Amino acid sequence: MARTVKGPDARRERWKGHREQRRAEFVDATIAAVAKKGPDVGMDDVAAEAGVSKPVLYRHFTDKADLYLAVGQKATEVLMDRMGPALAADGSIRDRIERIVDAYLSVIEENPNLYRFVVKGSFADRPVEKDVVAEDKNLIAATLARIIGDYLRAFDMDSGGAEPWAHALVGMVQNAGDWWLDRQTMSRANLSDYLATIIWHALDGLLRSAGVEIDPATPLTPLRLVD
Amino acid sequence: MARTVKGPDARRERWKGHREQRRAEFVDATIAAVAKKGPDVGMDDVAAEAGVSKPVLYRHFTDKADLYLAVGQKATEVLMDRMGPALAADGSIRDRIERIVDAYLSVIEENPNLYRFVVKGSFADRPVEKDVVAEDKNLIAATLARIIGDYLRAFDMDSGGAEPWAHALVGMVQNAGDWWLDRQTMSRANLSDYLATIIWHALDGLLRSAGVEIDPATPLTPLRLVD
DNA sequence: AGTAACCGTTACCTCAAGTAACACTTACCG
DNA sequence: CGGTAAGTGTTACTTGAGGTAACGGTTACT
C-alpha cells in the first residue's frame, strides 16, 4: 500500500524523457550491431554493442520482438523523413512519382543491412502475432491510401480502390527494390524511372478511363498532400 | 518391384524413389501440422503429426530450414499448377491478366495458413542465407520476366525493363493479396478486378508510348507463353 | 532519513533445435 | 546361407539464445 494518492510524486515523472532517450540509444546500438555482425545479431551482441549486459536491455524492452519493433519504427521514421519532402514537393506528377520512388530506393540503398534486418530478419521465433514490418508497410500504405482516395474523390471517381491500390503500390516498389538491392544489375535512376513509368501509366490509364486527361508534365497539385 | 538391375549395387539405388516419397510425406505432415497448430509449429510437432520421432525427420531434412524450404517448394508447385492454365489460356489480354491474378488469390484464399507459414514464418532462427520465400518469388518473377521480355521484343521495344517489371508485378500482387487476406474487406473478384485494371493500364500505357495500340478485348496471343 | 525510481552485475532457468548411441528390419550380393 | 548397405525407429542427451532472479549501488525527491 505504498501507493499514497498524494500529489504526482515527481520521482515518477522525473525519468519520463530519460527512458525514451535510453530506448533510442539501444535502438541505435542495435543498428550498429547489425551493421557490424550482420542481420542475425542476438540480444547479447546488442547488449555488448551498447556496453551493457542483457538484463539492462530487458528493462527497456519486454522482448526481442519489442526491440526489433522499435528498430523497425526508427527505420520507418528515417524512410518517412526522406519521403515526406518528395510527397510534398511540387513539380509535374510524373516527376513527383519518380522522386518518391527514388527517395525510397535511396534509403534502402544507404542502409542495406538495416533494411534487410527489418524486412527479412523479422521476429526470430515469436510467431506471427506481432509482425514487425507489417506495421510499417501498413503505415505507409495507409498514408498513400489517403492521398489516392483524396485524388479519386477530387475527380469524382470511385474511391473504393484506394486501399488496394496503395497496398499494391507499396508491394510493387518494395519488392522491386528488394530485388534490385540483391542483384544490382541496373542503376538506381534507371529503376526509379521504370517504376515511375509503370505507376504513371497505371494512373493515367485509370483517369483516362474516367474521361480525365492529364499531361504528365502538368505541375497540377489540386490537394494538399500532407497535413 | 522386380527392380532387378545388374548395375553396380542395386542396394544403393533401391531407395532412390522411396526417399523422395518419404520427404513428400513429411512435407504433407508439416502442412497438416501447420493447419492444426498454427504457423509456429516446431519440429516435435511435425514429427508427432507424421507419427514419428524427431531424428527420423532429420534423416530426410538436414535442417529446419531445409524442411521449410521443401514446404515452400510444394506451395509453389500448387501455385504454379493453378496459374499455369491461366497463363496459357486464351481470351482477351485484359481477361487473361485478371484470370492470372485471380488464380493467385484463389490459392492463397484456400490455403491461408500454409500461405502465411511460407511467406511470413520463414526461417525461424537461421539467418538470411537461405531465404525460403525469396526462391519462390524469384521463380515466379523469372517466369514472368521471360514472358514480358518476349512480348516487348515482339513489339521491338526495349526489353531491359522486363525484369524490374516482373518483380514489381509479383510484389504488387503479393502484397495486395497479403493485405486482402488479413482484412477481407472486399470480394476476391473485386480485388482481382482492381489489380488487373492497374496492370492493364500500365501495360497499355507502355505500349501506347511506343506507338502500339491494343484493344483490351483483343484475343491477341502472338507468343506461346509456356513451353 | 527514507524511499522510489533508475543503474548495473553474475548466475541461473527454459525451451526448441539438433545429435549420439543403440537396436531392429529388409533385401541385395556373393 | 553369412555379410552388409540401406532404411526403420527409439530414448536421452547437448547446445545456444532468449529470458529471469537475486543481488547491490546511485541519485534526488519528500
XYZ file of C-alpha atoms (C1' of nucleotides) in Angstrom:
514
model
C 0.000 0.000 0.000
C 2.836 2.354 -0.653
C 0.777 3.930 -3.395
C -0.289 7.004 -1.403
C -2.541 9.111 -3.512
C -0.593 12.238 -2.813
C 0.321 14.663 -5.495
C 2.081 13.396 -8.597
C 5.298 12.356 -6.930
C 7.960 13.994 -9.061
C 10.101 10.894 -8.773
C 7.763 9.120 -11.113
C 7.858 11.801 -13.760
C 11.498 12.641 -13.474
C 12.563 9.908 -15.829
C 9.869 10.135 -18.461
C 12.171 11.655 -21.004
C 15.149 9.710 -19.899
C 13.577 6.362 -20.633
C 12.760 7.425 -24.149
C 16.290 8.535 -24.673
C 17.648 5.273 -23.367
C 15.439 3.233 -25.668
C 16.630 5.279 -28.597
C 20.193 4.669 -27.520
C 19.631 0.921 -27.545
C 17.905 1.084 -30.887
C 20.954 2.828 -32.260
C 23.167 0.199 -30.684
C 21.115 -2.495 -32.379
C 21.506 -0.816 -35.712
C 25.237 -0.511 -35.163
C 25.418 -4.166 -34.153
C 23.506 -5.153 -37.246
C 25.888 -3.196 -39.379
C 28.816 -4.938 -37.732
C 27.683 -8.512 -37.294
C 25.071 -8.931 -39.966
C 21.326 -9.172 -39.632
C 21.314 -12.159 -37.273
C 22.505 -10.479 -34.093
C 21.432 -11.773 -30.743
C 20.487 -9.927 -27.618
C 23.926 -10.493 -26.169
C 25.507 -8.877 -29.190
C 23.255 -5.889 -28.929
C 23.902 -5.553 -25.231
C 27.641 -5.793 -25.799
C 27.448 -3.180 -28.508
C 25.675 -0.896 -26.098
C 28.342 -1.607 -23.490
C 25.872 -3.159 -21.138
C 24.664 -6.567 -20.054
C 21.488 -8.242 -21.129
C 19.157 -7.564 -18.215
C 19.578 -3.855 -18.755
C 18.190 -4.298 -22.217
C 15.222 -6.140 -20.820
C 14.390 -3.262 -18.513
C 13.651 -1.186 -21.560
C 12.282 -3.758 -23.958
C 9.980 -6.501 -22.820
C 11.043 -8.705 -25.632
C 13.318 -9.274 -28.518
C 10.291 -8.600 -30.679
C 9.776 -5.338 -28.841
C 13.307 -4.217 -29.592
C 13.024 -5.232 -33.208
C 9.754 -3.407 -33.470
C 11.381 -0.261 -32.164
C 14.143 -0.655 -34.715
C 11.530 -1.035 -37.398
C 9.812 2.132 -36.269
C 13.068 4.013 -36.312
C 13.687 2.781 -39.841
C 10.231 3.885 -40.821
C 10.953 7.310 -39.405
C 14.076 7.578 -41.499
C 12.097 6.488 -44.501
C 9.289 8.919 -43.877
C 11.683 11.766 -43.296
C 13.097 11.166 -46.705
C 9.836 10.519 -48.466
C 7.918 13.344 -46.840
C 9.591 16.109 -48.853
C 9.186 14.072 -52.002
C 5.500 13.671 -51.288
C 5.019 17.341 -50.605
C 7.234 18.664 -53.359
C 5.701 20.302 -56.362
C 6.549 19.633 -59.955
C 4.916 17.514 -62.595
C 3.042 14.451 -61.473
C 5.319 12.109 -63.333
C 8.350 13.712 -61.725
C 6.855 13.594 -58.317
C 6.116 9.910 -58.598
C 9.644 9.265 -59.654
C 11.036 11.352 -56.861
C 9.018 9.491 -54.270
C 10.110 6.140 -55.595
C 13.682 7.267 -55.777
C 13.543 8.541 -52.224
C 12.573 5.075 -51.090
C 15.292 3.413 -53.110
C 17.901 5.826 -51.841
C 17.080 4.955 -48.259
C 17.363 1.231 -48.734
C 20.486 1.732 -50.776
C 22.117 3.658 -47.964
C 21.107 1.260 -45.228
C 21.050 -2.154 -46.826
C 21.820 -4.067 -43.656
C 19.248 -2.252 -41.622
C 16.746 -2.730 -44.391
C 17.335 -6.446 -44.599
C 17.216 -6.779 -40.869
C 13.883 -5.066 -40.638
C 12.226 -6.587 -43.668
C 13.616 -10.095 -43.570
C 15.008 -10.893 -40.158
C 11.703 -10.137 -38.526
C 10.674 -11.860 -35.338
C 13.096 -14.724 -34.811
C 10.950 -17.288 -33.084
C 7.983 -15.449 -31.765
C 5.094 -16.311 -34.014
C 3.226 -14.195 -36.467
C 1.386 -12.245 -33.799
C 3.430 -9.098 -33.871
C 4.733 -8.778 -37.327
C 7.409 -6.174 -37.288
C 7.477 -4.991 -40.820
C 3.776 -5.263 -41.478
C 3.155 -2.331 -39.182
C 5.432 -0.095 -41.135
C 4.178 -1.156 -44.501
C 0.671 -0.582 -43.322
C 1.543 2.874 -42.138
C 2.982 3.803 -45.481
C 0.169 2.163 -47.339
C -2.387 3.952 -45.212
C -0.773 7.297 -45.945
C -0.773 6.511 -49.592
C -4.348 5.283 -49.488
C -5.462 8.590 -48.070
C -3.706 10.519 -50.769
C -5.028 8.326 -53.534
C -8.507 8.374 -52.109
C -8.468 12.148 -51.925
C -7.378 12.349 -55.523
C -10.028 9.940 -56.698
C -12.732 11.778 -54.842
C -11.455 15.058 -56.219
C -12.137 13.671 -59.668
C -15.497 12.272 -58.617
C -14.309 8.741 -59.115
C -14.929 5.577 -57.168
C -12.534 5.735 -54.247
C -13.072 2.131 -53.212
C -9.897 1.132 -54.957
C -7.698 3.481 -52.974
C -6.705 0.924 -50.383
C -5.884 -1.973 -52.687
C -4.085 0.471 -54.914
C -1.993 1.693 -52.048
C -1.010 -1.777 -50.925
C -0.324 -2.788 -54.478
C 1.989 0.160 -54.978
C 3.805 -0.404 -51.726
C 4.362 -4.054 -52.532
C 5.448 -3.220 -56.014
C 8.097 -0.732 -55.011
C 9.223 -2.764 -52.048
C 9.674 -5.980 -53.954
C 11.330 -4.357 -56.923
C 13.649 -2.550 -54.525
C 14.384 -5.787 -52.763
C 15.342 -7.473 -55.972
C 17.437 -4.528 -57.018
C 19.291 -4.464 -53.724
C 20.278 -8.104 -54.076
C 21.476 -8.119 -57.634
C 22.325 -4.593 -58.555
C 22.083 -5.029 -62.291
C 20.881 -1.527 -63.040
C 21.354 1.981 -61.758
C 19.022 3.383 -59.186
C 17.930 6.136 -61.520
C 17.078 3.548 -64.099
C 14.914 1.527 -61.758
C 13.200 4.631 -60.438
C 12.362 5.525 -63.983
C 10.933 2.108 -64.798
C 8.827 2.020 -61.674
C 7.614 5.561 -62.090
C 6.662 4.710 -65.655
C 4.537 1.816 -64.534
C 2.840 3.845 -61.865
C 2.310 6.828 -64.080
C 0.783 4.767 -66.842
C -1.491 2.966 -64.446
C -2.637 6.260 -63.008
C -3.028 7.889 -66.364
C -4.983 4.942 -67.715
C -7.289 4.983 -64.765
C -8.005 8.671 -65.197
C -8.425 8.343 -68.934
C -10.985 5.608 -68.459
C -12.906 8.082 -66.331
C -12.630 10.698 -69.019
C -9.957 12.789 -67.352
C -6.894 13.749 -69.310
C -3.708 14.723 -67.568
C -0.489 15.857 -69.061
C 2.394 14.054 -67.387
C 4.217 17.361 -67.241
C 1.382 19.240 -65.596
C 2.510 20.626 -62.254
C -1.021 20.173 -61.009
C -1.334 19.931 -57.277
C -5.003 20.081 -56.553
C -4.733 18.810 -52.990
C -2.576 19.411 -50.019
C -0.876 16.098 -49.705
C 0.428 16.074 -46.194
C -1.021 17.766 -43.175
C 9.213 -54.317 -57.601
C 11.329 -56.525 -59.803
C 13.882 -53.753 -59.876
C 16.482 -56.324 -60.934
C 19.094 -54.044 -62.352
C 22.510 -55.584 -62.692
C 24.096 -52.208 -62.112
C 26.860 -51.644 -59.585
C 24.906 -52.399 -56.474
C 21.163 -52.262 -56.512
C 21.133 -51.590 -52.826
C 22.194 -48.058 -53.428
C 19.530 -47.333 -55.988
C 16.739 -49.285 -54.420
C 15.572 -46.418 -52.285
C 16.004 -43.523 -54.660
C 12.306 -43.136 -55.214
C 11.399 -44.064 -51.724
C 13.320 -41.221 -50.179
C 11.539 -38.733 -52.375
C 8.234 -40.185 -51.365
C 9.159 -40.030 -47.709
C 10.161 -36.389 -47.964
C 6.859 -35.602 -49.625
C 5.080 -37.401 -46.821
C 6.804 -35.253 -44.231
C 6.092 -32.118 -46.169
C 2.426 -33.053 -46.119
C 2.649 -33.733 -42.402
C 4.136 -30.293 -41.910
C 1.334 -28.699 -43.826
C -1.204 -30.634 -41.791
C 0.543 -29.616 -38.573
C 0.525 -26.010 -39.659
C -3.173 -26.219 -40.365
C -3.768 -27.671 -36.908
C -1.411 -25.798 -34.655
C -0.872 -22.547 -36.473
C 2.163 -21.321 -38.332
C 4.586 -21.611 -35.410
C 4.964 -25.369 -35.248
C 8.156 -26.942 -34.029
C 9.991 -29.969 -35.268
C 8.497 -32.064 -32.498
C 5.018 -31.114 -33.602
C 5.760 -32.029 -37.165
C 7.307 -35.324 -36.160
C 4.327 -36.113 -33.968
C 1.956 -35.268 -36.780
C 3.847 -37.689 -39.006
C 3.670 -40.325 -36.263
C 7.392 -40.416 -35.868
C 10.075 -39.011 -33.622
C 12.398 -36.176 -34.387
C 15.560 -37.922 -35.532
C 13.639 -39.585 -38.327
C 12.807 -36.170 -39.626
C 16.443 -35.218 -39.533
C 17.371 -38.170 -41.695
C 15.411 -36.617 -44.502
C 15.927 -32.944 -43.876
C 19.238 -31.575 -42.775
C 17.632 -28.656 -41.152
C 14.500 -26.955 -40.109
C 15.235 -24.533 -42.898
C 15.507 -27.437 -45.302
C 12.098 -28.726 -44.344
C 10.587 -25.291 -44.603
C 12.176 -24.830 -47.954
C 10.610 -28.053 -49.174
C 7.245 -26.862 -47.921
C 7.759 -23.635 -49.785
C 8.540 -25.505 -52.954
C 5.451 -27.619 -52.570
C 3.390 -24.484 -52.117
C 4.962 -23.026 -55.216
C 4.023 -26.146 -57.122
C 0.424 -25.773 -56.056
C 0.528 -22.163 -57.093
C 2.100 -22.879 -60.437
C -0.357 -25.668 -61.145
C -3.143 -23.201 -60.713
C -1.529 -20.324 -62.512
C -0.210 -22.346 -65.418
C -3.574 -22.794 -67.101
C -4.382 -19.144 -66.539
C -1.117 -18.160 -68.170
C -1.687 -20.416 -71.139
C -5.373 -19.741 -71.583
C -6.552 -17.659 -74.479
C -9.004 -14.814 -74.325
C -8.563 -11.075 -74.280
C -5.444 -9.706 -72.702
C -7.329 -7.878 -70.015
C -9.220 -11.054 -69.123
C -6.122 -13.124 -69.047
C -4.405 -10.747 -66.682
C -7.379 -10.856 -64.408
C -7.541 -14.620 -64.552
C -3.890 -14.958 -63.614
C -4.257 -12.602 -60.700
C -7.415 -14.332 -59.580
C -5.712 -17.712 -59.771
C -3.106 -16.466 -57.345
C -5.661 -15.019 -54.991
C -7.722 -18.194 -55.065
C -4.736 -20.248 -53.971
C -3.880 -18.065 -51.017
C -7.531 -17.852 -50.114
C -7.801 -21.625 -49.989
C -4.623 -22.176 -48.026
C -4.271 -19.154 -45.798
C -2.332 -20.927 -43.072
C 0.089 -22.510 -45.454
C 0.493 -19.191 -47.184
C 1.254 -17.337 -44.004
C 3.617 -20.045 -42.897
C 5.594 -19.898 -46.082
C 5.608 -16.171 -46.589
C 5.905 -14.948 -43.037
C 7.148 -17.696 -40.780
C 10.198 -18.163 -42.918
C 13.391 -19.467 -41.412
C 12.920 -19.451 -37.686
C 16.358 -18.605 -36.451
C 18.701 -19.468 -39.238
C 19.894 -16.233 -40.751
C 19.125 -14.696 -44.057
C 21.319 -17.096 -46.020
C 18.619 -19.364 -47.311
C 15.560 -17.291 -47.637
C 12.669 -19.606 -48.126
C 10.150 -17.480 -49.857
C 12.598 -15.494 -51.934
C 13.332 -18.554 -54.033
C 9.720 -18.998 -54.950
C 9.099 -15.382 -55.677
C 12.149 -15.327 -57.848
C 10.939 -18.347 -59.753
C 7.623 -16.734 -60.471
C 9.219 -13.419 -61.272
C 11.671 -15.097 -63.616
C 8.865 -16.813 -65.482
C 7.046 -13.560 -65.756
C 10.171 -11.735 -66.829
C 10.616 -14.132 -69.703
C 7.077 -13.637 -70.876
C 7.245 -9.877 -70.608
C 10.617 -9.782 -72.290
C 9.316 -11.872 -75.164
C 6.373 -9.558 -75.580
C 8.499 -6.450 -75.508
C 10.897 -7.868 -78.067
C 7.976 -8.918 -80.219
C 6.996 -5.267 -80.378
C 10.577 -4.179 -80.934
C 10.699 -2.409 -77.633
C 13.421 -2.088 -75.048
C 13.278 -5.314 -73.077
C 15.586 -4.119 -70.310
C 12.608 -3.360 -68.143
C 11.284 -6.891 -68.212
C 12.955 -7.972 -65.017
C 12.085 -4.974 -62.857
C 8.607 -5.127 -64.283
C 8.265 -8.752 -63.314
C 9.438 -8.198 -59.762
C 7.262 -5.153 -59.465
C 4.213 -7.099 -60.566
C 4.948 -10.007 -58.274
C 5.390 -7.707 -55.305
C 2.283 -5.809 -56.185
C 0.027 -8.815 -56.347
C 1.636 -10.495 -53.391
C 1.357 -7.519 -51.094
C -2.144 -6.645 -52.134
C -3.116 -10.274 -51.625
C -1.490 -10.253 -48.233
C -3.430 -7.229 -47.160
C -6.643 -8.674 -48.517
C -6.116 -11.954 -46.697
C -5.753 -10.164 -43.384
C -8.653 -7.818 -43.569
C -11.082 -9.207 -46.049
C -12.905 -6.005 -46.762
C -13.699 -6.753 -50.367
C -14.581 -9.712 -52.523
C -11.887 -11.604 -54.320
C -13.405 -10.791 -57.685
C -13.341 -7.147 -56.777
C -9.687 -7.165 -55.863
C -8.781 -9.157 -58.954
C -10.512 -6.537 -60.997
C -8.719 -3.646 -59.341
C -5.339 -5.269 -59.726
C -5.952 -6.322 -63.293
C -7.003 -2.772 -64.051
C -3.756 -1.394 -62.738
C -1.695 -3.908 -64.634
C -3.651 -3.500 -67.806
C -3.369 0.256 -67.763
C 0.326 0.112 -67.069
C 0.811 -2.284 -69.943
C -1.418 -0.345 -72.263
C 0.330 2.896 -71.415
C 3.691 1.395 -72.060
C 2.629 0.108 -75.448
C 0.924 3.353 -76.350
C 4.057 5.298 -75.575
C 5.793 3.061 -78.085
C 3.091 3.745 -80.644
C 1.339 0.404 -80.309
C -2.392 0.348 -79.778
C -4.091 -2.681 -78.299
C -7.744 -3.216 -77.684
C -8.246 -4.656 -74.203
C -10.693 -7.106 -75.718
C -8.350 -8.323 -78.418
C -7.763 -12.034 -78.047
C -4.308 -11.496 -79.389
C -1.836 -14.192 -78.457
C 1.219 -13.532 -80.515
C 3.510 -15.758 -78.490
C 3.393 -19.153 -76.977
C 3.523 -18.344 -73.348
C 4.603 -21.518 -71.721
C 6.805 -24.183 -73.109
C 16.285 9.711 6.848
C 13.577 7.220 3.864
C 12.483 5.635 -0.440
C 11.150 5.454 -5.476
C 12.982 5.381 -9.289
C 16.978 4.286 -12.027
C 21.960 1.950 -12.806
C 24.272 -2.357 -13.247
C 26.187 -7.157 -12.437
C 26.620 -12.620 -12.367
C 24.436 -16.754 -12.427
C 20.728 -19.140 -13.489
C 16.368 -21.188 -15.992
C 13.857 -22.788 -20.227
C 12.778 -24.497 -24.411
C 13.344 -25.898 -29.104
C 16.818 -27.203 -32.497
C 19.772 -30.614 -33.430
C 22.780 -35.077 -32.184
C 24.554 -39.600 -30.154
C 24.088 -44.008 -29.377
C 21.737 -48.001 -29.779
C 18.610 -51.615 -31.751
C 15.647 -53.729 -35.366
C 14.278 -54.767 -40.497
C 14.756 -55.622 -45.237
C 16.741 -57.466 -49.326
C 20.609 -57.493 -52.399
C 25.226 -59.878 -53.036
C 28.488 -63.365 -53.169
C 23.499 -69.051 -46.023
C 26.514 -65.144 -43.837
C 27.641 -60.352 -44.801
C 26.321 -55.779 -45.432
C 24.174 -51.446 -47.092
C 20.482 -49.230 -46.972
C 16.338 -47.701 -44.044
C 13.346 -48.159 -39.851
C 12.801 -46.455 -35.339
C 13.645 -45.234 -30.251
C 15.288 -42.558 -25.777
C 18.303 -39.447 -23.918
C 21.419 -36.090 -24.461
C 23.904 -31.422 -25.789
C 23.753 -26.640 -27.242
C 22.594 -21.919 -27.642
C 19.860 -17.988 -27.465
C 16.015 -15.872 -25.193
C 14.707 -14.500 -20.950
C 14.756 -14.148 -15.460
C 16.199 -13.989 -10.348
C 18.511 -12.049 -6.980
C 21.566 -9.090 -5.504
C 23.788 -4.430 -4.786
C 24.829 0.630 -5.897
C 23.382 5.644 -7.113
C 20.571 9.720 -7.385
C 17.473 13.057 -5.787
C 12.627 13.952 -4.457
C 9.790 14.118 0.031
